[in-house]
């Protein structure tokens, strides 16, 4: 039985988020410049996106560029921005062929105008696609996003558009760039690093974490299947005890 056949289609994670890491090390191992790794990372993006859409996953978020990545050498940043534009040019057809719509989260005001225009254009072109949503995290970091939400909430409170008592989980979530997108259920990080690097900190409160030693350009469909299978073997208790998961009638304490 193949890995793909072992996956239970009824128990898919609704949203998978991936920290695509290891492009630079992959290139270095081959005696090449870092950008060679980024270019080869595009193949893994295509493979993973296709695999997720074929499985029936509804949302896939890819961490493509973080707020902190602006601190990288200038030539690497501009090569990454050009790569983003050329990838969107070549891959828009793949998105539409697979009925995938593109979305973006992050501080898009910081990315060069030409790149921002291309991202917006692709979002518009694919807006009518009804299958999977592919969300690119661009110039994204959680602390930026959370601070931004706090600023907007404060402004609205000062303008008497909301009261302090209105602030709860549901309201806060609406002020994040992921507004309308369900929380990730599975987070994957490649390259053998065990950290979150400022990614979706609010949204992954109860996500299952999966770490792969593979460097991103080597990541394949099979690797995604392995991660999904691992997710399907976990017991997600959300603070409750195991017995309550099989016998929901066991009386809860305060909150359901
Ligand atoms: C991930 O690969 C891609 C981006 C962060 C843009 P890296 O460029 O971080 O590769 P390593 O971690 O240095 O190997
Ligand atoms: C995380 O990778 C960001 C992206 C994948 C876009 P980094 O390579 O920037 O993370 P650190 O610096 O190793 O934590
Ligand atoms: Mg890295």
PDB file of C-alpha atoms and ligand atoms in Angstrom:
ATOM      1  CA  UNK A   1       0.000   0.000   0.000  1.00  0.00           C
ATOM      2  CA  UNK A   2       1.434   3.395  -0.958  1.00  0.00           C
ATOM      3  CA  UNK A   3       1.731   6.189   1.616  1.00  0.00           C
ATOM      4  CA  UNK A   4      -0.942   8.138  -0.222  1.00  0.00           C
ATOM      5  CA  UNK A   5      -3.378   5.223  -0.035  1.00  0.00           C
ATOM      6  CA  UNK A   6      -2.852   4.959   3.734  1.00  0.00           C
ATOM      7  CA  UNK A   7      -4.196   8.498   4.241  1.00  0.00           C
ATOM      8  CA  UNK A   8      -7.728   8.670   5.622  1.00  0.00           C
ATOM      9  CA  UNK A   9      -9.520  11.246   3.457  1.00  0.00           C
ATOM     10  CA  UNK A  10     -12.073  11.808   6.240  1.00  0.00           C
ATOM     11  CA  UNK A  11      -9.398  12.952   8.699  1.00  0.00           C
ATOM     12  CA  UNK A  12      -7.368  15.402   6.644  1.00  0.00           C
ATOM     13  CA  UNK A  13      -5.964  18.499   8.327  1.00  0.00           C
ATOM     14  CA  UNK A  14      -8.105  21.359   7.044  1.00  0.00           C
ATOM     15  CA  UNK A  15      -5.131  23.704   6.941  1.00  0.00           C
ATOM     16  CA  UNK A  16      -1.456  22.784   6.571  1.00  0.00           C
ATOM     17  CA  UNK A  17       1.206  25.458   7.066  1.00  0.00           C
ATOM     18  CA  UNK A  18       4.818  24.915   6.013  1.00  0.00           C
ATOM     19  CA  UNK A  19       8.014  26.653   7.070  1.00  0.00           C
ATOM     20  CA  UNK A  20      10.033  25.951   3.936  1.00  0.00           C
ATOM     21  CA  UNK A  21      13.602  25.980   5.202  1.00  0.00           C
ATOM     22  CA  UNK A  22      17.027  24.812   4.022  1.00  0.00           C
ATOM     23  CA  UNK A  23      17.418  26.267   0.522  1.00  0.00           C
ATOM     24  CA  UNK A  24      20.739  27.940   1.318  1.00  0.00           C
ATOM     25  CA  UNK A  25      22.247  24.836   2.921  1.00  0.00           C
ATOM     26  CA  UNK A  26      21.046  22.700   0.013  1.00  0.00           C
ATOM     27  CA  UNK A  27      22.896  24.958  -2.442  1.00  0.00           C
ATOM     28  CA  UNK A  28      26.009  25.096  -0.278  1.00  0.00           C
ATOM     29  CA  UNK A  29      26.185  21.290  -0.161  1.00  0.00           C
ATOM     30  CA  UNK A  30      26.286  21.380  -3.953  1.00  0.00           C
ATOM     31  CA  UNK A  31      28.976  24.073  -3.996  1.00  0.00           C
ATOM     32  CA  UNK A  32      26.532  26.628  -5.415  1.00  0.00           C
ATOM     33  CA  UNK A  33      25.271  30.078  -4.394  1.00  0.00           C
ATOM     34  CA  UNK A  34      22.246  30.358  -2.086  1.00  0.00           C
ATOM     35  CA  UNK A  35      19.941  31.553  -4.883  1.00  0.00           C
ATOM     36  CA  UNK A  36      20.453  28.216  -6.649  1.00  0.00           C
ATOM     37  CA  UNK A  37      18.774  26.632  -3.623  1.00  0.00           C
ATOM     38  CA  UNK A  38      15.879  29.093  -3.760  1.00  0.00           C
ATOM     39  CA  UNK A  39      15.372  28.368  -7.480  1.00  0.00           C
ATOM     40  CA  UNK A  40      15.273  24.637  -6.799  1.00  0.00           C
ATOM     41  CA  UNK A  41      12.901  25.238  -3.908  1.00  0.00           C
ATOM     42  CA  UNK A  42      10.259  26.218  -6.479  1.00  0.00           C
ATOM     43  CA  UNK A  43       9.997  22.582  -7.609  1.00  0.00           C
ATOM     44  CA  UNK A  44       9.213  21.547  -4.045  1.00  0.00           C
ATOM     45  CA  UNK A  45       6.587  24.305  -3.842  1.00  0.00           C
ATOM     46  CA  UNK A  46       4.915  22.976  -6.989  1.00  0.00           C
ATOM     47  CA  UNK A  47       5.053  19.341  -5.806  1.00  0.00           C
ATOM     48  CA  UNK A  48       3.711  20.120  -2.340  1.00  0.00           C
ATOM     49  CA  UNK A  49       0.959  22.387  -3.631  1.00  0.00           C
ATOM     50  CA  UNK A  50      -0.173  19.759  -6.123  1.00  0.00           C
ATOM     51  CA  UNK A  51      -0.054  16.990  -3.528  1.00  0.00           C
ATOM     52  CA  UNK A  52      -2.077  19.019  -1.020  1.00  0.00           C
ATOM     53  CA  UNK A  53      -4.698  19.948  -3.619  1.00  0.00           C
ATOM     54  CA  UNK A  54      -4.937  16.361  -4.888  1.00  0.00           C
ATOM     55  CA  UNK A  55      -5.471  15.078  -1.340  1.00  0.00           C
ATOM     56  CA  UNK A  56      -8.293  17.565  -0.787  1.00  0.00           C
ATOM     57  CA  UNK A  57      -6.616  19.824   1.770  1.00  0.00           C
ATOM     58  CA  UNK A  58      -8.544  23.108   1.812  1.00  0.00           C
ATOM     59  CA  UNK A  59      -5.825  25.565   2.897  1.00  0.00           C
ATOM     60  CA  UNK A  60      -2.055  25.452   2.434  1.00  0.00           C
ATOM     61  CA  UNK A  61       0.096  28.271   3.800  1.00  0.00           C
ATOM     62  CA  UNK A  62       3.709  28.574   2.700  1.00  0.00           C
ATOM     63  CA  UNK A  63       6.131  30.755   4.639  1.00  0.00           C
ATOM     64  CA  UNK A  64       8.056  32.307   1.756  1.00  0.00           C
ATOM     65  CA  UNK A  65       9.654  35.426   3.268  1.00  0.00           C
ATOM     66  CA  UNK A  66       9.698  36.640   6.862  1.00  0.00           C
ATOM     67  CA  UNK A  67       9.951  40.155   8.305  1.00  0.00           C
ATOM     68  CA  UNK A  68      13.388  39.141   9.590  1.00  0.00           C
ATOM     69  CA  UNK A  69      14.456  38.017   6.098  1.00  0.00           C
ATOM     70  CA  UNK A  70      14.668  41.734   5.168  1.00  0.00           C
ATOM     71  CA  UNK A  71      17.924  41.640   7.143  1.00  0.00           C
ATOM     72  CA  UNK A  72      19.557  39.298   4.615  1.00  0.00           C
ATOM     73  CA  UNK A  73      22.131  40.546   2.093  1.00  0.00           C
ATOM     74  CA  UNK A  74      20.583  42.890  -0.498  1.00  0.00           C
ATOM     75  CA  UNK A  75      21.440  40.704  -3.492  1.00  0.00           C
ATOM     76  CA  UNK A  76      19.736  37.661  -1.943  1.00  0.00           C
ATOM     77  CA  UNK A  77      16.604  39.713  -1.218  1.00  0.00           C
ATOM     78  CA  UNK A  78      16.380  41.064  -4.757  1.00  0.00           C
ATOM     79  CA  UNK A  79      17.013  37.603  -6.233  1.00  0.00           C
ATOM     80  CA  UNK A  80      14.189  36.215  -4.049  1.00  0.00           C
ATOM     81  CA  UNK A  81      11.818  38.998  -5.152  1.00  0.00           C
ATOM     82  CA  UNK A  82      12.609  38.368  -8.841  1.00  0.00           C
ATOM     83  CA  UNK A  83      12.124  34.656  -8.295  1.00  0.00           C
ATOM     84  CA  UNK A  84       8.714  35.326  -6.801  1.00  0.00           C
ATOM     85  CA  UNK A  85       7.642  37.328  -9.865  1.00  0.00           C
ATOM     86  CA  UNK A  86       8.940  34.748 -12.355  1.00  0.00           C
ATOM     87  CA  UNK A  87       7.346  31.891 -10.391  1.00  0.00           C
ATOM     88  CA  UNK A  88       3.983  33.635 -10.321  1.00  0.00           C
ATOM     89  CA  UNK A  89       4.312  34.210 -14.082  1.00  0.00           C
ATOM     90  CA  UNK A  90       5.003  30.568 -14.855  1.00  0.00           C
ATOM     91  CA  UNK A  91       2.765  28.979 -12.215  1.00  0.00           C
ATOM     92  CA  UNK A  92      -0.506  30.902 -12.584  1.00  0.00           C
ATOM     93  CA  UNK A  93      -1.643  28.342 -15.160  1.00  0.00           C
ATOM     94  CA  UNK A  94      -0.803  25.458 -12.770  1.00  0.00           C
ATOM     95  CA  UNK A  95      -2.893  27.190 -10.098  1.00  0.00           C
ATOM     96  CA  UNK A  96      -5.881  27.519 -12.384  1.00  0.00           C
ATOM     97  CA  UNK A  97      -5.482  23.999 -13.825  1.00  0.00           C
ATOM     98  CA  UNK A  98      -5.702  22.713 -10.240  1.00  0.00           C
ATOM     99  CA  UNK A  99      -8.577  25.076  -9.288  1.00  0.00           C
ATOM    100  CA  UNK A 100      -6.362  26.768  -6.655  1.00  0.00           C
ATOM    101  CA  UNK A 101      -6.835  30.366  -5.542  1.00  0.00           C
ATOM    102  CA  UNK A 102      -3.914  32.410  -4.308  1.00  0.00           C
ATOM    103  CA  UNK A 103      -4.006  34.563  -1.184  1.00  0.00           C
ATOM    104  CA  UNK A 104      -1.222  36.462   0.588  1.00  0.00           C
ATOM    105  CA  UNK A 105      -0.634  37.418   4.200  1.00  0.00           C
ATOM    106  CA  UNK A 106       1.992  39.778   5.571  1.00  0.00           C
ATOM    107  CA  UNK A 107       3.181  43.349   5.302  1.00  0.00           C
ATOM    108  CA  UNK A 108       2.796  43.628   1.532  1.00  0.00           C
ATOM    109  CA  UNK A 109       3.465  47.388   1.689  1.00  0.00           C
ATOM    110  CA  UNK A 110       7.112  46.552   2.279  1.00  0.00           C
ATOM    111  CA  UNK A 111       7.647  44.487  -0.850  1.00  0.00           C
ATOM    112  CA  UNK A 112       8.733  46.264  -4.062  1.00  0.00           C
ATOM    113  CA  UNK A 113       5.822  47.725  -6.043  1.00  0.00           C
ATOM    114  CA  UNK A 114       6.404  45.527  -9.096  1.00  0.00           C
ATOM    115  CA  UNK A 115       6.327  42.379  -6.954  1.00  0.00           C
ATOM    116  CA  UNK A 116       3.264  43.549  -5.053  1.00  0.00           C
ATOM    117  CA  UNK A 117       1.464  44.226  -8.351  1.00  0.00           C
ATOM    118  CA  UNK A 118       2.242  40.706  -9.589  1.00  0.00           C
ATOM    119  CA  UNK A 119       0.993  39.160  -6.344  1.00  0.00           C
ATOM    120  CA  UNK A 120      -2.232  41.194  -6.479  1.00  0.00           C
ATOM    121  CA  UNK A 121      -2.724  40.364 -10.161  1.00  0.00           C
ATOM    122  CA  UNK A 122      -2.354  36.610  -9.482  1.00  0.00           C
ATOM    123  CA  UNK A 123      -4.729  36.835  -6.523  1.00  0.00           C
ATOM    124  CA  UNK A 124      -7.296  38.510  -8.782  1.00  0.00           C
ATOM    125  CA  UNK A 125      -6.786  36.067 -11.674  1.00  0.00           C
ATOM    126  CA  UNK A 126      -7.297  33.047  -9.408  1.00  0.00           C
ATOM    127  CA  UNK A 127     -10.047  34.521  -7.218  1.00  0.00           C
ATOM    128  CA  UNK A 128     -12.757  32.459  -8.919  1.00  0.00           C
ATOM    129  CA  UNK A 129     -11.026  29.120  -8.271  1.00  0.00           C
ATOM    130  CA  UNK A 130     -13.003  27.103  -5.767  1.00  0.00           C
ATOM    131  CA  UNK A 131     -10.590  24.304  -4.760  1.00  0.00           C
ATOM    132  CA  UNK A 132      -7.670  24.758  -2.367  1.00  0.00           C
ATOM    133  CA  UNK A 133      -6.525  28.169  -1.100  1.00  0.00           C
ATOM    134  CA  UNK A 134      -2.773  28.636  -1.341  1.00  0.00           C
ATOM    135  CA  UNK A 135      -1.658  31.345   1.066  1.00  0.00           C
ATOM    136  CA  UNK A 136       1.774  32.893   0.645  1.00  0.00           C
ATOM    137  CA  UNK A 137       3.249  34.422   3.793  1.00  0.00           C
ATOM    138  CA  UNK A 138       5.293  37.320   2.399  1.00  0.00           C
ATOM    139  CA  UNK A 139       7.108  39.842   4.533  1.00  0.00           C
ATOM    140  CA  UNK A 140       5.233  38.135   7.327  1.00  0.00           C
ATOM    141  CA  UNK A 141       5.901  37.747  11.011  1.00  0.00           C
ATOM    142  CA  UNK A 142       3.546  37.053  13.879  1.00  0.00           C
ATOM    143  CA  UNK A 143       4.793  39.846  16.067  1.00  0.00           C
ATOM    144  CA  UNK A 144       4.234  42.340  13.245  1.00  0.00           C
ATOM    145  CA  UNK A 145       0.751  40.927  12.692  1.00  0.00           C
ATOM    146  CA  UNK A 146      -0.214  40.917  16.389  1.00  0.00           C
ATOM    147  CA  UNK A 147       1.094  44.440  16.989  1.00  0.00           C
ATOM    148  CA  UNK A 148      -0.778  45.608  13.924  1.00  0.00           C
ATOM    149  CA  UNK A 149      -3.984  44.062  15.267  1.00  0.00           C
ATOM    150  CA  UNK A 150      -3.448  45.706  18.667  1.00  0.00           C
ATOM    151  CA  UNK A 151      -2.966  49.113  17.007  1.00  0.00           C
ATOM    152  CA  UNK A 152      -6.153  48.787  14.934  1.00  0.00           C
ATOM    153  CA  UNK A 153      -8.185  47.566  17.917  1.00  0.00           C
ATOM    154  CA  UNK A 154      -6.916  50.472  20.024  1.00  0.00           C
ATOM    155  CA  UNK A 155      -7.780  52.975  17.278  1.00  0.00           C
ATOM    156  CA  UNK A 156     -11.303  51.561  17.034  1.00  0.00           C
ATOM    157  CA  UNK A 157     -11.700  51.605  20.812  1.00  0.00           C
ATOM    158  CA  UNK A 158     -10.534  55.232  20.981  1.00  0.00           C
ATOM    159  CA  UNK A 159     -13.029  56.095  18.211  1.00  0.00           C
ATOM    160  CA  UNK A 160     -15.738  54.375  20.291  1.00  0.00           C
ATOM    161  CA  UNK A 161     -16.304  51.813  17.509  1.00  0.00           C
ATOM    162  CA  UNK A 162     -15.843  49.025  20.061  1.00  0.00           C
ATOM    163  CA  UNK A 163     -15.611  48.735  23.816  1.00  0.00           C
ATOM    164  CA  UNK A 164     -12.887  46.970  25.787  1.00  0.00           C
ATOM    165  CA  UNK A 165     -15.412  44.292  26.767  1.00  0.00           C
ATOM    166  CA  UNK A 166     -15.903  43.388  23.090  1.00  0.00           C
ATOM    167  CA  UNK A 167     -12.288  42.169  22.872  1.00  0.00           C
ATOM    168  CA  UNK A 168     -12.260  38.384  22.842  1.00  0.00           C
ATOM    169  CA  UNK A 169     -10.706  35.560  20.792  1.00  0.00           C
ATOM    170  CA  UNK A 170     -13.202  35.941  17.989  1.00  0.00           C
ATOM    171  CA  UNK A 171     -12.775  39.691  17.638  1.00  0.00           C
ATOM    172  CA  UNK A 172      -8.979  39.562  17.874  1.00  0.00           C
ATOM    173  CA  UNK A 173      -8.841  36.934  15.114  1.00  0.00           C
ATOM    174  CA  UNK A 174     -10.719  39.297  12.797  1.00  0.00           C
ATOM    175  CA  UNK A 175      -7.924  41.873  13.073  1.00  0.00           C
ATOM    176  CA  UNK A 176      -5.214  39.445  11.942  1.00  0.00           C
ATOM    177  CA  UNK A 177      -4.093  39.139   8.300  1.00  0.00           C
ATOM    178  CA  UNK A 178      -5.452  35.587   8.379  1.00  0.00           C
ATOM    179  CA  UNK A 179      -9.011  36.860   8.990  1.00  0.00           C
ATOM    180  CA  UNK A 180     -11.447  34.374   7.464  1.00  0.00           C
ATOM    181  CA  UNK A 181      -8.860  31.581   7.208  1.00  0.00           C
ATOM    182  CA  UNK A 182      -9.216  28.676   9.674  1.00  0.00           C
ATOM    183  CA  UNK A 183      -6.275  27.996  11.996  1.00  0.00           C
ATOM    184  CA  UNK A 184      -3.621  25.561  10.752  1.00  0.00           C
ATOM    185  CA  UNK A 185      -4.035  22.056  12.140  1.00  0.00           C
ATOM    186  CA  UNK A 186      -0.643  20.826  10.974  1.00  0.00           C
ATOM    187  CA  UNK A 187       2.597  22.830  10.833  1.00  0.00           C
ATOM    188  CA  UNK A 188       5.585  21.352   9.042  1.00  0.00           C
ATOM    189  CA  UNK A 189       9.136  22.672   9.230  1.00  0.00           C
ATOM    190  CA  UNK A 190      11.879  21.296   7.046  1.00  0.00           C
ATOM    191  CA  UNK A 191      15.687  21.304   7.330  1.00  0.00           C
ATOM    192  CA  UNK A 192      16.015  19.794  10.805  1.00  0.00           C
ATOM    193  CA  UNK A 193      15.437  23.075  12.660  1.00  0.00           C
ATOM    194  CA  UNK A 194      13.068  22.898  15.624  1.00  0.00           C
ATOM    195  CA  UNK A 195      11.695  26.398  15.852  1.00  0.00           C
ATOM    196  CA  UNK A 196       8.734  28.450  14.671  1.00  0.00           C
ATOM    197  CA  UNK A 197      10.615  31.609  13.578  1.00  0.00           C
ATOM    198  CA  UNK A 198       7.790  34.092  14.200  1.00  0.00           C
ATOM    199  CA  UNK A 199       5.218  32.164  12.142  1.00  0.00           C
ATOM    200  CA  UNK A 200       1.468  32.254  12.927  1.00  0.00           C
ATOM    201  CA  UNK A 201       2.045  32.262  16.695  1.00  0.00           C
ATOM    202  CA  UNK A 202      -1.577  33.083  17.531  1.00  0.00           C
ATOM    203  CA  UNK A 203      -3.067  30.716  14.946  1.00  0.00           C
ATOM    204  CA  UNK A 204      -1.021  27.604  15.805  1.00  0.00           C
ATOM    205  CA  UNK A 205      -2.014  27.505  19.480  1.00  0.00           C
ATOM    206  CA  UNK A 206      -3.346  23.957  19.018  1.00  0.00           C
ATOM    207  CA  UNK A 207      -1.673  22.885  15.762  1.00  0.00           C
ATOM    208  CA  UNK A 208       0.218  19.615  15.545  1.00  0.00           C
ATOM    209  CA  UNK A 209       3.911  20.211  14.802  1.00  0.00           C
ATOM    210  CA  UNK A 210       5.928  18.023  12.430  1.00  0.00           C
ATOM    211  CA  UNK A 211       9.637  18.413  11.775  1.00  0.00           C
ATOM    212  CA  UNK A 212      11.402  16.962   8.751  1.00  0.00           C
ATOM    213  CA  UNK A 213      15.157  16.691   8.272  1.00  0.00           C
ATOM    214  CA  UNK A 214      14.820  17.176   4.525  1.00  0.00           C
ATOM    215  CA  UNK A 215      16.158  20.424   3.076  1.00  0.00           C
ATOM    216  CA  UNK A 216      13.293  22.221   1.304  1.00  0.00           C
ATOM    217  CA  UNK A 217      14.413  21.658  -2.352  1.00  0.00           C
ATOM    218  CA  UNK A 218      14.428  17.889  -1.650  1.00  0.00           C
ATOM    219  CA  UNK A 219      10.871  17.908  -0.241  1.00  0.00           C
ATOM    220  CA  UNK A 220       8.474  15.717  -2.230  1.00  0.00           C
ATOM    221  CA  UNK A 221       4.839  14.657  -2.301  1.00  0.00           C
ATOM    222  CA  UNK A 222       5.778  11.543  -0.321  1.00  0.00           C
ATOM    223  CA  UNK A 223       7.187  13.742   2.455  1.00  0.00           C
ATOM    224  CA  UNK A 224       3.883  15.588   2.684  1.00  0.00           C
ATOM    225  CA  UNK A 225       2.004  12.273   2.828  1.00  0.00           C
ATOM    226  CA  UNK A 226       4.253  11.154   5.719  1.00  0.00           C
ATOM    227  CA  UNK A 227       3.487  14.338   7.643  1.00  0.00           C
ATOM    228  CA  UNK A 228      -0.267  13.959   7.073  1.00  0.00           C
ATOM    229  CA  UNK A 229      -0.123  10.329   8.212  1.00  0.00           C
ATOM    230  CA  UNK A 230       1.720  11.362  11.366  1.00  0.00           C
ATOM    231  CA  UNK A 231      -1.008  13.976  11.984  1.00  0.00           C
ATOM    232  CA  UNK A 232      -3.676  11.301  11.607  1.00  0.00           C
ATOM    233  CA  UNK A 233      -2.053   9.154  14.288  1.00  0.00           C
ATOM    234  CA  UNK A 234      -2.052  11.878  16.945  1.00  0.00           C
ATOM    235  CA  UNK A 235      -4.603  12.291  19.686  1.00  0.00           C
ATOM    236  CA  UNK A 236      -5.704  15.922  19.782  1.00  0.00           C
ATOM    237  CA  UNK A 237      -7.115  16.569  23.238  1.00  0.00           C
ATOM    238  CA  UNK A 238      -7.459  20.384  23.305  1.00  0.00           C
ATOM    239  CA  UNK A 239      -6.961  20.352  27.063  1.00  0.00           C
ATOM    240  CA  UNK A 240      -9.454  17.575  27.741  1.00  0.00           C
ATOM    241  CA  UNK A 241      -8.680  13.998  28.797  1.00  0.00           C
ATOM    242  CA  UNK A 242      -8.617  11.013  26.427  1.00  0.00           C
ATOM    243  CA  UNK A 243     -11.822   9.500  27.815  1.00  0.00           C
ATOM    244  CA  UNK A 244     -13.789  12.634  26.930  1.00  0.00           C
ATOM    245  CA  UNK A 245     -12.838  12.262  23.277  1.00  0.00           C
ATOM    246  CA  UNK A 246     -14.555   8.879  22.997  1.00  0.00           C
ATOM    247  CA  UNK A 247     -17.336   9.652  25.512  1.00  0.00           C
ATOM    248  CA  UNK A 248     -18.321  13.299  24.972  1.00  0.00           C
ATOM    249  CA  UNK A 249     -21.135  12.917  27.517  1.00  0.00           C
ATOM    250  CA  UNK A 250     -18.566  12.984  30.360  1.00  0.00           C
ATOM    251  CA  UNK A 251     -19.409  16.213  32.183  1.00  0.00           C
ATOM    252  CA  UNK A 252     -17.121  19.114  31.326  1.00  0.00           C
ATOM    253  CA  UNK A 253     -15.880  21.639  33.843  1.00  0.00           C
ATOM    254  CA  UNK A 254     -16.167  25.317  32.944  1.00  0.00           C
ATOM    255  CA  UNK A 255     -15.941  25.644  29.199  1.00  0.00           C
ATOM    256  CA  UNK A 256     -16.908  23.228  26.492  1.00  0.00           C
TER     257      UNK A 256
HETATM  258  C1  LIG B   1      14.330  29.109   3.296  1.00  0.00           C
HETATM  259  O1  LIG B   1      15.638  28.707   3.075  1.00  0.00           O
HETATM  260  C2  LIG B   1      13.890  30.192   2.353  1.00  0.00           C
HETATM  261  C3  LIG B   1      13.769  31.524   2.948  1.00  0.00           C
HETATM  262  C4  LIG B   1      13.879  31.809   4.213  1.00  0.00           C
HETATM  263  C5  LIG B   1      13.513  32.629   2.041  1.00  0.00           C
HETATM  264  P1  LIG B   1      16.869  29.486   3.704  1.00  0.00           P
HETATM  265  O2  LIG B   1      17.285  30.553   2.747  1.00  0.00           O
HETATM  266  O3  LIG B   1      16.563  29.952   5.060  1.00  0.00           O
HETATM  267  O4  LIG B   1      17.973  28.335   3.735  1.00  0.00           O
HETATM  268  P2  LIG B   1      18.960  28.007   4.926  1.00  0.00           P
HETATM  269  O5  LIG B   1      18.145  27.850   6.168  1.00  0.00           O
HETATM  270  O6  LIG B   1      19.924  29.143   5.030  1.00  0.00           O
HETATM  271  O7  LIG B   1      19.617  26.724   4.527  1.00  0.00           O
HETATM  272  C1  LIG B   2      12.005  30.945   8.317  1.00  0.00           C
HETATM  273  O1  LIG B   2      13.240  30.556   7.841  1.00  0.00           O
HETATM  274  C2  LIG B   2      11.353  31.873   7.343  1.00  0.00           C
HETATM  275  C3  LIG B   2      10.927  31.271   6.086  1.00  0.00           C
HETATM  276  C4  LIG B   2      10.924  30.007   5.816  1.00  0.00           C
HETATM  277  C5  LIG B   2      10.453  32.194   5.091  1.00  0.00           C
HETATM  278  P1  LIG B   2      14.581  31.305   8.321  1.00  0.00           P
HETATM  279  O2  LIG B   2      15.695  30.560   7.713  1.00  0.00           O
HETATM  280  O3  LIG B   2      14.493  32.744   8.006  1.00  0.00           O
HETATM  281  O4  LIG B   2      14.515  31.108   9.880  1.00  0.00           O
HETATM  282  P2  LIG B   2      15.671  31.108  10.991  1.00  0.00           P
HETATM  283  O5  LIG B   2      16.423  32.381  10.840  1.00  0.00           O
HETATM  284  O6  LIG B   2      16.530  29.922  10.728  1.00  0.00           O
HETATM  285  O7  LIG B   2      14.943  30.974  12.287  1.00  0.00           O
HETATM  286 MG1  LIG B   3      16.743  29.150   6.883  1.00  0.00          MG
END
